[in-house]
């Protein structure tokens, strides 16, 4: 009886959903300039986007991150929105960081023009903003090397590598959709000790920067400077990866 019932359900499922069957709507990659197993995207530096904006989720296990005293490692889940302008050297991140002990909401701005970064965090329902020397390198497509074709699910990708990042401590792999050269996934591996890895997925990718996010809010323009002891008690509530910024 059970078997008949499941056969019936399967028959209904297959007959109603034939139009969704996989395989029929695969993209015909032959119409692209380069055939499968040949690099399609970023064949010259002129074809790099001038910036991009995207939502993202990053999972890090001991992944490297830069501090003013060199790289350190941290494990965390981070999600948010990333906005990058390569031409103007501007970076904006709206993030939620959970390192297992603390969940922190914050915003980050990096400006290569004046080598300044701003980090705004919410502690105890209050927003704070700190001006610091820029230590985060603005992610870019420099030195991308095509490795091979790759499939993410069934999406045909160009796989690129970017080596010796973070001052020679991290190698990165980027997966880019062959149909429109959008960034869809990235992963890093520590080439120092301890070993560490990060994996990022990108959602709602747009191949241009949104300039509106590079305007600093008033709280960052005239940041009230908390006393050192107040600052220390604030920092104690934040994940290590934020504590290690140059406060
Ligand atoms: C750095 O540049 C940004 C963008 O132009 C600007 O908003 C910020 O006020 C500058 N900071 C300093 C310290 O010059
Ligand atoms: C990074 O490491 C590679 C390979 O070990 C080496 O050839 C290169 O000189 C290093 N670069 C820097 C900037 O230290
Ligand atoms: C956060 O709020 C708690 C409870 O109101 C208070 O005890 C603590 O001192 C506050 N911490 C900071 C850093 O303001």
Short mmCIF file of C-alpha atoms and ligand atoms in Angstrom, two decimals:
data_model
loop_
_atom_site.label_atom_id
_atom_site.label_comp_id
_atom_site.label_asym_id
_atom_site.label_seq_id
_atom_site.Cartn_x
_atom_site.Cartn_y
_atom_site.Cartn_z
CA UNK A 1 0.00 0.00 0.00
CA UNK A 2 2.78 2.35 0.97
CA UNK A 3 4.61 1.55 -2.27
CA UNK A 4 1.54 2.24 -4.41
CA UNK A 5 0.99 5.51 -2.62
CA UNK A 6 4.55 6.66 -3.17
CA UNK A 7 4.44 5.57 -6.83
CA UNK A 8 1.24 7.61 -7.21
CA UNK A 9 2.85 10.66 -5.64
CA UNK A 10 5.92 10.29 -7.83
CA UNK A 11 3.76 9.99 -10.96
CA UNK A 12 1.84 13.13 -10.06
CA UNK A 13 5.05 14.98 -9.27
CA UNK A 14 6.67 13.99 -12.56
CA UNK A 15 3.64 14.71 -14.75
CA UNK A 16 2.94 18.10 -13.21
CA UNK A 17 6.50 19.25 -13.23
CA UNK A 18 7.85 17.95 -16.52
CA UNK A 19 8.27 21.51 -17.75
CA UNK A 20 10.74 22.14 -14.92
CA UNK A 21 12.84 19.11 -15.68
CA UNK A 22 16.54 19.83 -15.47
CA UNK A 23 18.58 19.85 -18.60
CA UNK A 24 16.08 21.60 -20.86
CA UNK A 25 17.00 25.08 -19.77
CA UNK A 26 20.74 24.72 -19.66
CA UNK A 27 22.56 27.63 -21.15
CA UNK A 28 24.07 27.03 -24.56
CA UNK A 29 27.66 27.98 -23.85
CA UNK A 30 28.60 27.55 -27.49
CA UNK A 31 27.22 31.03 -28.16
CA UNK A 32 29.93 32.59 -26.00
CA UNK A 33 33.05 34.01 -27.49
CA UNK A 34 35.23 31.29 -25.99
CA UNK A 35 34.20 27.65 -25.79
CA UNK A 36 33.86 25.63 -22.62
CA UNK A 37 37.26 24.91 -21.11
CA UNK A 38 38.56 28.23 -22.25
CA UNK A 39 38.73 31.41 -20.22
CA UNK A 40 35.65 33.55 -20.89
CA UNK A 41 35.96 36.38 -18.35
CA UNK A 42 38.59 39.01 -17.53
CA UNK A 43 40.73 38.13 -20.53
CA UNK A 44 42.31 41.59 -20.24
CA UNK A 45 42.56 44.01 -17.32
CA UNK A 46 40.30 46.33 -19.35
CA UNK A 47 37.46 43.84 -18.84
CA UNK A 48 37.60 44.02 -15.03
CA UNK A 49 34.60 45.77 -13.48
CA UNK A 50 35.31 49.28 -12.16
CA UNK A 51 33.64 48.20 -8.93
CA UNK A 52 30.89 45.98 -7.62
CA UNK A 53 28.25 45.69 -4.96
CA UNK A 54 26.94 42.45 -3.57
CA UNK A 55 25.44 40.76 -0.55
CA UNK A 56 27.63 38.03 0.88
CA UNK A 57 28.03 35.33 3.51
CA UNK A 58 31.54 34.37 4.65
CA UNK A 59 32.39 31.44 6.84
CA UNK A 60 35.90 31.40 8.26
CA UNK A 61 37.74 28.63 10.03
CA UNK A 62 41.02 30.12 11.30
CA UNK A 63 41.07 32.39 8.24
CA UNK A 64 43.77 35.08 8.06
CA UNK A 65 42.88 38.70 8.51
CA UNK A 66 45.20 41.72 8.60
CA UNK A 67 45.96 43.59 11.83
CA UNK A 68 48.48 46.37 12.43
CA UNK A 69 50.77 43.64 13.84
CA UNK A 70 50.56 41.34 10.82
CA UNK A 71 48.01 38.65 10.06
CA UNK A 72 46.04 36.82 12.72
CA UNK A 73 43.47 34.05 12.46
CA UNK A 74 39.82 34.00 13.43
CA UNK A 75 36.77 31.76 13.05
CA UNK A 76 33.43 33.43 12.44
CA UNK A 77 30.35 33.75 10.33
CA UNK A 78 29.92 37.10 8.64
CA UNK A 79 27.09 38.26 6.43
CA UNK A 80 26.32 41.61 4.94
CA UNK A 81 26.62 43.93 2.00
CA UNK A 82 29.85 44.88 0.24
CA UNK A 83 30.35 47.91 -2.04
CA UNK A 84 33.67 48.43 -3.79
CA UNK A 85 34.85 51.24 -6.06
CA UNK A 86 38.21 50.27 -7.58
CA UNK A 87 38.59 53.56 -9.45
CA UNK A 88 38.04 55.78 -6.40
CA UNK A 89 39.70 53.29 -4.00
CA UNK A 90 36.64 53.16 -1.73
CA UNK A 91 35.18 50.24 0.19
CA UNK A 92 32.00 50.01 2.25
CA UNK A 93 30.86 46.97 4.25
CA UNK A 94 27.66 46.63 6.28
CA UNK A 95 28.26 43.50 8.35
CA UNK A 96 26.93 41.17 10.99
CA UNK A 97 29.78 39.24 12.59
CA UNK A 98 29.27 36.24 14.87
CA UNK A 99 32.42 34.71 16.35
CA UNK A 100 30.52 32.29 18.58
CA UNK A 101 30.70 34.58 21.61
CA UNK A 102 29.38 37.88 20.31
CA UNK A 103 27.17 39.01 17.46
CA UNK A 104 28.19 42.46 16.29
CA UNK A 105 26.47 44.68 13.76
CA UNK A 106 28.62 47.33 12.20
CA UNK A 107 29.74 49.29 9.19
CA UNK A 108 33.16 49.77 7.70
CA UNK A 109 34.54 52.35 5.25
CA UNK A 110 38.01 52.20 3.71
CA UNK A 111 39.54 55.00 1.61
CA UNK A 112 42.86 54.38 -0.12
CA UNK A 113 43.11 58.09 -1.16
CA UNK A 114 43.85 59.26 2.38
CA UNK A 115 44.70 55.82 3.84
CA UNK A 116 41.91 56.13 6.37
CA UNK A 117 39.32 53.63 7.54
CA UNK A 118 36.24 54.14 9.69
CA UNK A 119 34.61 51.43 11.74
CA UNK A 120 31.19 51.94 13.25
CA UNK A 121 29.89 49.37 15.71
CA UNK A 122 26.75 49.06 17.74
CA UNK A 123 27.37 48.24 21.40
CA UNK A 124 24.59 48.27 23.99
CA UNK A 125 22.18 49.76 21.40
CA UNK A 126 24.55 52.70 20.86
CA UNK A 127 26.49 53.41 17.64
CA UNK A 128 30.15 54.37 17.87
CA UNK A 129 32.49 55.33 15.04
CA UNK A 130 36.29 55.28 15.04
CA UNK A 131 38.72 56.81 12.56
CA UNK A 132 41.84 54.69 11.99
CA UNK A 133 44.78 54.33 9.61
CA UNK A 134 43.79 52.03 6.72
CA UNK A 135 45.00 48.48 7.36
CA UNK A 136 42.49 46.60 5.22
CA UNK A 137 43.55 46.18 1.64
CA UNK A 138 40.70 46.95 -0.73
CA UNK A 139 39.92 43.66 -2.53
CA UNK A 140 40.69 43.84 -6.22
CA UNK A 141 41.06 41.71 -9.33
CA UNK A 142 44.80 42.39 -9.74
CA UNK A 143 46.94 39.38 -10.50
CA UNK A 144 43.98 37.10 -11.32
CA UNK A 145 45.16 33.95 -13.02
CA UNK A 146 42.74 31.67 -14.89
CA UNK A 147 42.97 28.11 -13.55
CA UNK A 148 40.27 26.10 -15.30
CA UNK A 149 36.57 25.79 -15.90
CA UNK A 150 34.44 24.77 -12.95
CA UNK A 151 30.79 24.04 -12.19
CA UNK A 152 29.04 25.49 -9.15
CA UNK A 153 25.87 23.43 -9.08
CA UNK A 154 25.37 23.39 -12.83
CA UNK A 155 26.57 26.97 -13.38
CA UNK A 156 29.55 27.04 -15.70
CA UNK A 157 32.31 29.12 -14.12
CA UNK A 158 35.77 30.41 -14.83
CA UNK A 159 37.99 29.56 -11.87
CA UNK A 160 40.68 32.13 -11.05
CA UNK A 161 43.41 32.18 -8.46
CA UNK A 162 44.96 35.17 -6.72
CA UNK A 163 48.03 34.23 -4.75
CA UNK A 164 50.15 35.71 -1.96
CA UNK A 165 47.51 38.07 -0.54
CA UNK A 166 47.67 39.68 2.94
CA UNK A 167 51.45 40.10 2.56
CA UNK A 168 52.04 36.58 1.24
CA UNK A 169 49.95 34.66 3.76
CA UNK A 170 46.76 33.85 1.84
CA UNK A 171 45.84 32.32 -1.51
CA UNK A 172 42.39 32.89 -2.99
CA UNK A 173 40.17 31.13 -5.53
CA UNK A 174 37.33 33.06 -7.22
CA UNK A 175 34.48 31.51 -9.20
CA UNK A 176 32.93 33.72 -11.85
CA UNK A 177 29.81 32.92 -13.88
CA UNK A 178 30.84 32.50 -17.53
CA UNK A 179 27.57 34.00 -18.80
CA UNK A 180 28.07 37.47 -17.32
CA UNK A 181 31.39 37.36 -15.42
CA UNK A 182 29.66 37.96 -12.08
CA UNK A 183 31.43 36.91 -8.92
CA UNK A 184 29.57 34.03 -7.27
CA UNK A 185 31.94 32.37 -4.82
CA UNK A 186 35.37 32.80 -3.30
CA UNK A 187 37.54 30.78 -0.98
CA UNK A 188 40.84 31.39 0.74
CA UNK A 189 43.49 29.18 2.23
CA UNK A 190 46.19 30.22 4.69
CA UNK A 191 49.68 29.49 3.39
CA UNK A 192 51.10 30.22 6.85
CA UNK A 193 50.52 28.37 10.10
CA UNK A 194 48.01 27.56 11.57
CA UNK A 195 46.04 26.31 8.61
CA UNK A 196 42.82 28.15 7.93
CA UNK A 197 40.13 28.54 5.31
CA UNK A 198 37.28 30.85 4.37
CA UNK A 199 34.37 30.35 2.00
CA UNK A 200 32.22 33.20 0.67
CA UNK A 201 29.09 33.19 -1.43
CA UNK A 202 27.95 36.32 -3.22
CA UNK A 203 24.30 37.16 -3.81
CA UNK A 204 22.63 39.86 -5.93
CA UNK A 205 25.93 40.86 -7.53
CA UNK A 206 25.99 44.13 -9.49
CA UNK A 207 29.15 44.92 -11.52
CA UNK A 208 29.34 48.54 -10.42
CA UNK A 209 29.80 50.44 -7.18
CA UNK A 210 26.95 52.31 -5.53
CA UNK A 211 28.46 55.71 -4.67
CA UNK A 212 25.79 56.57 -2.10
CA UNK A 213 27.32 54.24 0.49
CA UNK A 214 30.71 56.00 0.53
CA UNK A 215 29.29 59.06 2.29
CA UNK A 216 30.30 58.93 5.94
CA UNK A 217 27.47 59.39 8.43
CA UNK A 218 27.74 62.34 10.84
CA UNK A 219 28.70 60.02 13.71
CA UNK A 220 31.95 59.27 11.83
CA UNK A 221 32.66 62.86 10.80
CA UNK A 222 32.79 64.17 14.36
CA UNK A 223 33.20 61.01 16.37
CA UNK A 224 32.89 61.63 20.12
CA UNK A 225 36.10 60.13 21.50
CA UNK A 226 35.37 57.81 24.43
CA UNK A 227 37.95 57.73 27.22
CA UNK A 228 40.50 54.89 27.06
CA UNK A 229 38.76 53.01 29.88
CA UNK A 230 35.33 53.40 28.24
CA UNK A 231 36.87 52.30 24.94
CA UNK A 232 38.39 49.24 26.58
CA UNK A 233 35.05 48.25 28.11
CA UNK A 234 33.41 48.72 24.68
CA UNK A 235 36.08 46.65 22.96
CA UNK A 236 35.70 43.87 25.51
CA UNK A 237 32.22 43.34 24.10
CA UNK A 238 33.41 42.96 20.51
CA UNK A 239 34.80 39.98 18.60
CA UNK A 240 38.59 39.65 18.51
CA UNK A 241 38.69 40.44 14.81
CA UNK A 242 37.26 43.91 15.64
CA UNK A 243 39.27 44.34 18.86
CA UNK A 244 42.41 43.90 16.78
CA UNK A 245 41.68 46.94 14.62
CA UNK A 246 44.03 49.83 15.41
CA UNK A 247 41.95 51.58 18.12
C1 LIG B 1 39.18 60.44 3.81
O1 LIG B 1 38.47 60.40 2.59
C2 LIG B 1 37.07 60.23 2.72
C3 LIG B 1 36.49 60.14 1.31
O2 LIG B 1 36.87 61.22 0.56
C4 LIG B 1 36.47 61.38 3.52
O3 LIG B 1 35.07 61.20 3.66
C5 LIG B 1 37.13 61.42 4.87
O4 LIG B 1 36.64 62.52 5.62
C6 LIG B 1 38.64 61.52 4.73
N1 LIG B 1 39.26 61.44 6.03
C7 LIG B 1 40.35 62.14 6.35
C8 LIG B 1 40.89 61.93 7.73
O5 LIG B 1 40.88 62.90 5.56
C1 LIG B 2 55.85 35.63 -1.55
O1 LIG B 2 56.20 34.26 -1.60
C2 LIG B 2 56.71 33.86 -2.85
C3 LIG B 2 56.87 32.35 -2.83
O2 LIG B 2 57.44 31.91 -1.64
C4 LIG B 2 58.03 34.61 -3.09
O3 LIG B 2 58.55 34.23 -4.35
C5 LIG B 2 57.76 36.11 -3.08
O4 LIG B 2 58.96 36.83 -3.19
C6 LIG B 2 57.06 36.54 -1.80
N1 LIG B 2 56.63 37.92 -1.90
C7 LIG B 2 56.75 38.79 -0.89
C8 LIG B 2 56.23 40.16 -1.17
O5 LIG B 2 57.24 38.51 0.19
C1 LIG B 3 26.25 47.96 28.60
O1 LIG B 3 25.02 47.89 29.34
C2 LIG B 3 25.15 47.22 30.57
C3 LIG B 3 23.75 47.09 31.18
O2 LIG B 3 23.03 48.27 30.98
C4 LIG B 3 26.12 48.00 31.48
O3 LIG B 3 26.27 47.33 32.71
C5 LIG B 3 27.46 48.10 30.77
O4 LIG B 3 28.35 48.90 31.53
C6 LIG B 3 27.31 48.70 29.39
N1 LIG B 3 28.60 48.59 28.72
C7 LIG B 3 29.15 49.57 28.02
C8 LIG B 3 30.47 49.28 27.42
O5 LIG B 3 28.62 50.66 27.86
#
